[in-house]
mmCIF file of C-alpha atoms in Angstrom:
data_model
loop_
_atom_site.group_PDB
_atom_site.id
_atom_site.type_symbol
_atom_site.label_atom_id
_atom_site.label_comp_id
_atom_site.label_asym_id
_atom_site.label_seq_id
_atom_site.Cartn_x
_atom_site.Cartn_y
_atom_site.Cartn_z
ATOM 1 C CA UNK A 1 -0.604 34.688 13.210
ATOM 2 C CA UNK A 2 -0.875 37.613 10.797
ATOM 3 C CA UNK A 3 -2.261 39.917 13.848
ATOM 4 C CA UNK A 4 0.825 38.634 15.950
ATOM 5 C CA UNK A 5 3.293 40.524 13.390
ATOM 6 C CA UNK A 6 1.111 43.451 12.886
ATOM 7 C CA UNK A 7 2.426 44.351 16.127
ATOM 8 C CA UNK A 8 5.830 44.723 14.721
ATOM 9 C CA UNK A 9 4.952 45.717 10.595
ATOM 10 C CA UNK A 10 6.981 48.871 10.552
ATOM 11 C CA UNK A 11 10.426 49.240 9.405
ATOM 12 C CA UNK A 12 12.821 46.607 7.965
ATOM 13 C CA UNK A 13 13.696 43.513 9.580
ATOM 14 C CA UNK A 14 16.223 41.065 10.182
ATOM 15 C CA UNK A 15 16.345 37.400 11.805
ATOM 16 C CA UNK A 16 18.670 36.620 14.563
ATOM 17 C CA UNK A 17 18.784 33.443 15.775
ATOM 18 C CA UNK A 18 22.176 34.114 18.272
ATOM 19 C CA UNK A 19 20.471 31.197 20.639
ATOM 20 C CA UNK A 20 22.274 28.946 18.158
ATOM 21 C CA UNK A 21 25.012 31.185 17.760
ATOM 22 C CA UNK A 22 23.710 32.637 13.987
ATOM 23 C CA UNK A 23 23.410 36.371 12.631
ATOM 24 C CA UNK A 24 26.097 38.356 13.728
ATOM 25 C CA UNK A 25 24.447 39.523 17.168
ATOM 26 C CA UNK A 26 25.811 38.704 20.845
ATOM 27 C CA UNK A 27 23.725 36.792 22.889
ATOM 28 C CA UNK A 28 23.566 38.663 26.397
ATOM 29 C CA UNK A 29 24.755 35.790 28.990
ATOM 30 C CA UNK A 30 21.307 36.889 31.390
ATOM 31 C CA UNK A 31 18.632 38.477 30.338
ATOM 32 C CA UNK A 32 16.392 40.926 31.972
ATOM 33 C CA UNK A 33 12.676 39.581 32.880
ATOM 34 C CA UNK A 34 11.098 40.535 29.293
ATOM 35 C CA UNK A 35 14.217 41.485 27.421
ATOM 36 C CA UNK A 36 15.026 39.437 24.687
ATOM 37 C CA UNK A 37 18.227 37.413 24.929
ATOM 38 C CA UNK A 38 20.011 38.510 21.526
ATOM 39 C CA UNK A 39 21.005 41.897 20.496
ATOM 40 C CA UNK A 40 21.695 42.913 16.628
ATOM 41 C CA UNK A 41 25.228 44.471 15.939
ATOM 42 C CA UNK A 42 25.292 48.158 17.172
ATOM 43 C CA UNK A 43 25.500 49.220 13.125
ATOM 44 C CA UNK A 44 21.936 48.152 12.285
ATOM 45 C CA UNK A 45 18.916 50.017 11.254
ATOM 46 C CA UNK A 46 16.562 47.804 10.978
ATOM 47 C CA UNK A 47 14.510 45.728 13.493
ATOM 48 C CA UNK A 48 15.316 42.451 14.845
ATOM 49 C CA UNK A 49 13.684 39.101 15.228
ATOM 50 C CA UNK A 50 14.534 36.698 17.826
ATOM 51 C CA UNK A 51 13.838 33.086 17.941
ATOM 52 C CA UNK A 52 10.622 32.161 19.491
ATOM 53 C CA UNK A 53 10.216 32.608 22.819
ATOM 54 C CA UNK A 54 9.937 28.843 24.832
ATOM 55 C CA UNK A 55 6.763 29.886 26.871
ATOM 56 C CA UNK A 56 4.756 32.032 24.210
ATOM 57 C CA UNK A 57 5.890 30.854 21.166
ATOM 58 C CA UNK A 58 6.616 34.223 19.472
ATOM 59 C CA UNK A 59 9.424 35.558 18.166
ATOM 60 C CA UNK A 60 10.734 38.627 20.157
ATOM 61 C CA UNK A 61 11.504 41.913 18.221
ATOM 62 C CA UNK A 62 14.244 44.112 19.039
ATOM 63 C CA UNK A 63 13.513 47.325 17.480
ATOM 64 C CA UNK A 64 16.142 50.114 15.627
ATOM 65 C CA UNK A 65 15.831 53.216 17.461
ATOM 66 C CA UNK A 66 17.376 56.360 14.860
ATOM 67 C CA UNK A 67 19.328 58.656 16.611
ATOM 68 C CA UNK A 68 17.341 61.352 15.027
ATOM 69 C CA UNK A 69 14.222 59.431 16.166
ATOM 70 C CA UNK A 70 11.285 62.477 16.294
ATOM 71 C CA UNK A 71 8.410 62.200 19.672
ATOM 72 C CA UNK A 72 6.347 60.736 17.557
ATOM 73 C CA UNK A 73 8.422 57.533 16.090
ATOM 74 C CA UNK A 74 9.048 57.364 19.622
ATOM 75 C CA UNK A 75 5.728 56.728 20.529
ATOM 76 C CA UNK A 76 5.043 54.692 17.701
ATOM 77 C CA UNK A 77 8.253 52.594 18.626
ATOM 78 C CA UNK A 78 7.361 52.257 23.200
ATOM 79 C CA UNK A 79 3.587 51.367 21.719
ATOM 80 C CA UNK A 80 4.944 48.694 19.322
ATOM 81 C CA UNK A 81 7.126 47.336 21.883
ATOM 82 C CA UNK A 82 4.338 47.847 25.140
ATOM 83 C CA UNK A 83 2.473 45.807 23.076
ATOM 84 C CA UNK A 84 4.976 43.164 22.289
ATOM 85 C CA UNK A 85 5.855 42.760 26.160
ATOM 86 C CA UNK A 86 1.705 42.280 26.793
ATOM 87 C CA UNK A 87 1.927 39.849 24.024
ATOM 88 C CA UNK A 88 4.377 37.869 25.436
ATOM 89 C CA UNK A 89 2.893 37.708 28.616
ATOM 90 C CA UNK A 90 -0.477 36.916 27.302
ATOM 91 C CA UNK A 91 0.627 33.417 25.639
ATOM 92 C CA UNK A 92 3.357 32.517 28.046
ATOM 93 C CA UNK A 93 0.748 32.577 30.793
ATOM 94 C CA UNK A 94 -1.684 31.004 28.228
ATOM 95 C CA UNK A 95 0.547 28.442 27.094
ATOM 96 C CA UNK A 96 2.097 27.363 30.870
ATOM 97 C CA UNK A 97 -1.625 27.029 31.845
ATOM 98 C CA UNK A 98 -2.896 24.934 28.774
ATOM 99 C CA UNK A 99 0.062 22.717 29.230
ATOM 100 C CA UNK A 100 -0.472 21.978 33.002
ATOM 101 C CA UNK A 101 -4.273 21.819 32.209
ATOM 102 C CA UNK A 102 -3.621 19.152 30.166
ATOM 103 C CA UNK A 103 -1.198 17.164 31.958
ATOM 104 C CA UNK A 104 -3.775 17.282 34.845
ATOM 105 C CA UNK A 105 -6.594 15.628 31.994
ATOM 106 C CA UNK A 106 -4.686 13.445 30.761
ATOM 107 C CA UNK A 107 -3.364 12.411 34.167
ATOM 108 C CA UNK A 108 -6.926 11.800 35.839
ATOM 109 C CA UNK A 109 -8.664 10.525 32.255
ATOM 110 C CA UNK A 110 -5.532 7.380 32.709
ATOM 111 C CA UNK A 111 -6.115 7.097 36.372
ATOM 112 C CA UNK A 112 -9.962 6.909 35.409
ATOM 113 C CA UNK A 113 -8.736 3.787 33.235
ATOM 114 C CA UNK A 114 -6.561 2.345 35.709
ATOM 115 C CA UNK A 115 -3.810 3.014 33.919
ATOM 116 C CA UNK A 116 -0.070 4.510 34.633
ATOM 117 C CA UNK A 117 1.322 7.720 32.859
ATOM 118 C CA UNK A 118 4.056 5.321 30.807
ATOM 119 C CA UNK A 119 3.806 1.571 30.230
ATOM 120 C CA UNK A 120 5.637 -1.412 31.015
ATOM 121 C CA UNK A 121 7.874 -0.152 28.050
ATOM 122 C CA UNK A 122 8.635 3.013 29.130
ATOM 123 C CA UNK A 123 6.466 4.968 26.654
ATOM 124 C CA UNK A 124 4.140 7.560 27.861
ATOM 125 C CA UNK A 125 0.720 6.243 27.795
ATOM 126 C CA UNK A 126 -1.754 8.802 25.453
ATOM 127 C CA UNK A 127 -5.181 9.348 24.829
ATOM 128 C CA UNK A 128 -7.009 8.720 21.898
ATOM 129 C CA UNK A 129 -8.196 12.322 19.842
ATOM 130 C CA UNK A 130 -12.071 12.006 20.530
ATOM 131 C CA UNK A 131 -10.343 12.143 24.148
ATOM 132 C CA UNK A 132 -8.324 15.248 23.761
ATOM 133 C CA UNK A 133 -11.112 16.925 21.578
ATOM 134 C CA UNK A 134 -12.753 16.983 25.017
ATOM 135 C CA UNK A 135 -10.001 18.573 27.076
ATOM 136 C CA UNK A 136 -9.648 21.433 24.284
ATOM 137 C CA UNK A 137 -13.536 22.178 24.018
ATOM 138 C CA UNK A 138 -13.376 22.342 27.530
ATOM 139 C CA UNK A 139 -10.641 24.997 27.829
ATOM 140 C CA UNK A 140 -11.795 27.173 25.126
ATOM 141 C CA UNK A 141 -14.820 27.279 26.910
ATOM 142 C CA UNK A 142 -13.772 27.764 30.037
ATOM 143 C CA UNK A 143 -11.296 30.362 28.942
ATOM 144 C CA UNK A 144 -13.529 31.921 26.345
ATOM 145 C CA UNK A 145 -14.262 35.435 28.393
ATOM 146 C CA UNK A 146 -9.883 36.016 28.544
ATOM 147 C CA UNK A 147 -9.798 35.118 24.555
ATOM 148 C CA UNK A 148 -12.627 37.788 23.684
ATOM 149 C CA UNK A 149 -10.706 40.104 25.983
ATOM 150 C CA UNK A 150 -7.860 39.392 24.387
ATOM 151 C CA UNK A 151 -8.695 39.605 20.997
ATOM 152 C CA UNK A 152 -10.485 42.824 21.984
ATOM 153 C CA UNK A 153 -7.468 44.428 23.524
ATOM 154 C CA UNK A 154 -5.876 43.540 20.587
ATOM 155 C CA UNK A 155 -7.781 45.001 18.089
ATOM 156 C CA UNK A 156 -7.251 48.269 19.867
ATOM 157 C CA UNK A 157 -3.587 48.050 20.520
ATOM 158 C CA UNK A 158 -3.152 47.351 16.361
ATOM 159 C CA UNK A 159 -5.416 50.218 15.526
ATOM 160 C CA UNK A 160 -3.684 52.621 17.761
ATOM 161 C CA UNK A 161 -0.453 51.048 16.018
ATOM 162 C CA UNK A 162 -1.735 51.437 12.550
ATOM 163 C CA UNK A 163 -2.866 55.311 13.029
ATOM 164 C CA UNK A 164 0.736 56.474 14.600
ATOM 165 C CA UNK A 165 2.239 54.379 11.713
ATOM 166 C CA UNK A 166 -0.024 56.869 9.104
ATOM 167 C CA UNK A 167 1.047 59.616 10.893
ATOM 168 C CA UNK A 168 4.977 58.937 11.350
ATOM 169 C CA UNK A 169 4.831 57.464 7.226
ATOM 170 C CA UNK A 170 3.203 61.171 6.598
ATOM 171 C CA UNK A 171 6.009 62.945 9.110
ATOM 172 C CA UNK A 172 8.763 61.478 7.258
ATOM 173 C CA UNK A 173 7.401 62.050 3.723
ATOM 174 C CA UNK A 174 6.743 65.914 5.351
ATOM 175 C CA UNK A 175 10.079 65.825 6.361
ATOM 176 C CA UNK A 176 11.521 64.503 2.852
ATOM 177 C CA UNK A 177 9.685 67.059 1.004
ATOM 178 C CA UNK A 178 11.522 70.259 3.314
ATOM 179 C CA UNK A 179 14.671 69.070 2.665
ATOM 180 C CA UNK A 180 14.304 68.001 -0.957
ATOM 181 C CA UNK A 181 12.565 72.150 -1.110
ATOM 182 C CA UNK A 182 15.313 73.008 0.235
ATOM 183 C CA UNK A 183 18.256 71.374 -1.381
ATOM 184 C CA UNK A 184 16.737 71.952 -4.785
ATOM 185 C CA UNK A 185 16.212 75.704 -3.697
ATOM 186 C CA UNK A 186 20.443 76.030 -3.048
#
């Protein structure tokens, strides 16, 4: 979880939940394929978190751009959100596969039993945890290669992160230190 937000660690924040109508923003009636669905009020400057997502289960970030944003914030900025967007992707597919790979278990384990997906009540019929336990050690496994991939990938994508976010934190302080030269030279 605390990786997840790395991705995102620069800059101040905010929490907009428009989906319910909350924080000020306006809730775009479709969204682009990737684009979150909320935007903060055009006076911000921070960055913006959405609710979570319904496929990947993270919380979307919409983030500030200054208007006197230098090449290098802007890189900092398209990596942070490039890496966001792969994010997303990564656990929506993950998620929408785990789900259906478990509906399929559970589905075949009850037909093993002779039983129907719901009962004569109308409850859906579940499977005890020693059960399930097997379903997830058999995913992990089989999906172990992607995860170590993953977790590779991501370990590079935060370091690259981290390093631009030393060397924007040093450009600004820089930056500060000319004009404060120069205002205390007048």
């Amino acid at each position: 979880m605390a990786a997840r937000a790395a991705a995102g660690a620069a800059g101040g924040r905010r929490c907009l939940c428009a989906a319910r109508g909350g924080g000020g923003g306006a809730a775009a009636e479709r969204p682009e394929k990737g684009v979150p669905a909320f935007r903060p009020p055009p006076h911000s400057r921070s960055d913006w978190i959405g609710p979570p997502d319904r496929r990947s289960n993270l919380r979307p970030i919409v983030f500030h751009v200054p208007p006197d944003e230098s090449r290098r914030e802007r890189r900092l900025r398209e990596l942070r959100q490039d890496t966001q967007a792969w994010n997303q992707r990564f656990w929506a597919q993950q998620n929408v596969a785990f789900q259906q790979e478990k509906e399929e278990f559970i589905y075949s384990r009850l037909k093993a039993k002779g039983l129907k997906v719901k009962d004569e009540t109308g409850q859906r019929t579940t499977l005890n945890a020693e059960e399930m336990a097997d379903f997830y050690k058999d995913f992990l496994s089989k999906n172990f290669r992607k995860h170590m991939r993953y977790n590779r990938d991501w370990y590079k994508r935060n370091f690259a992160i981290t390093f631009l976010m030393g060397q924007v934190a040093l450009e600004r302080a820089l930056r500060w230190l000319r004009w404060k030269k120069k205002n205390l030279g007048n």
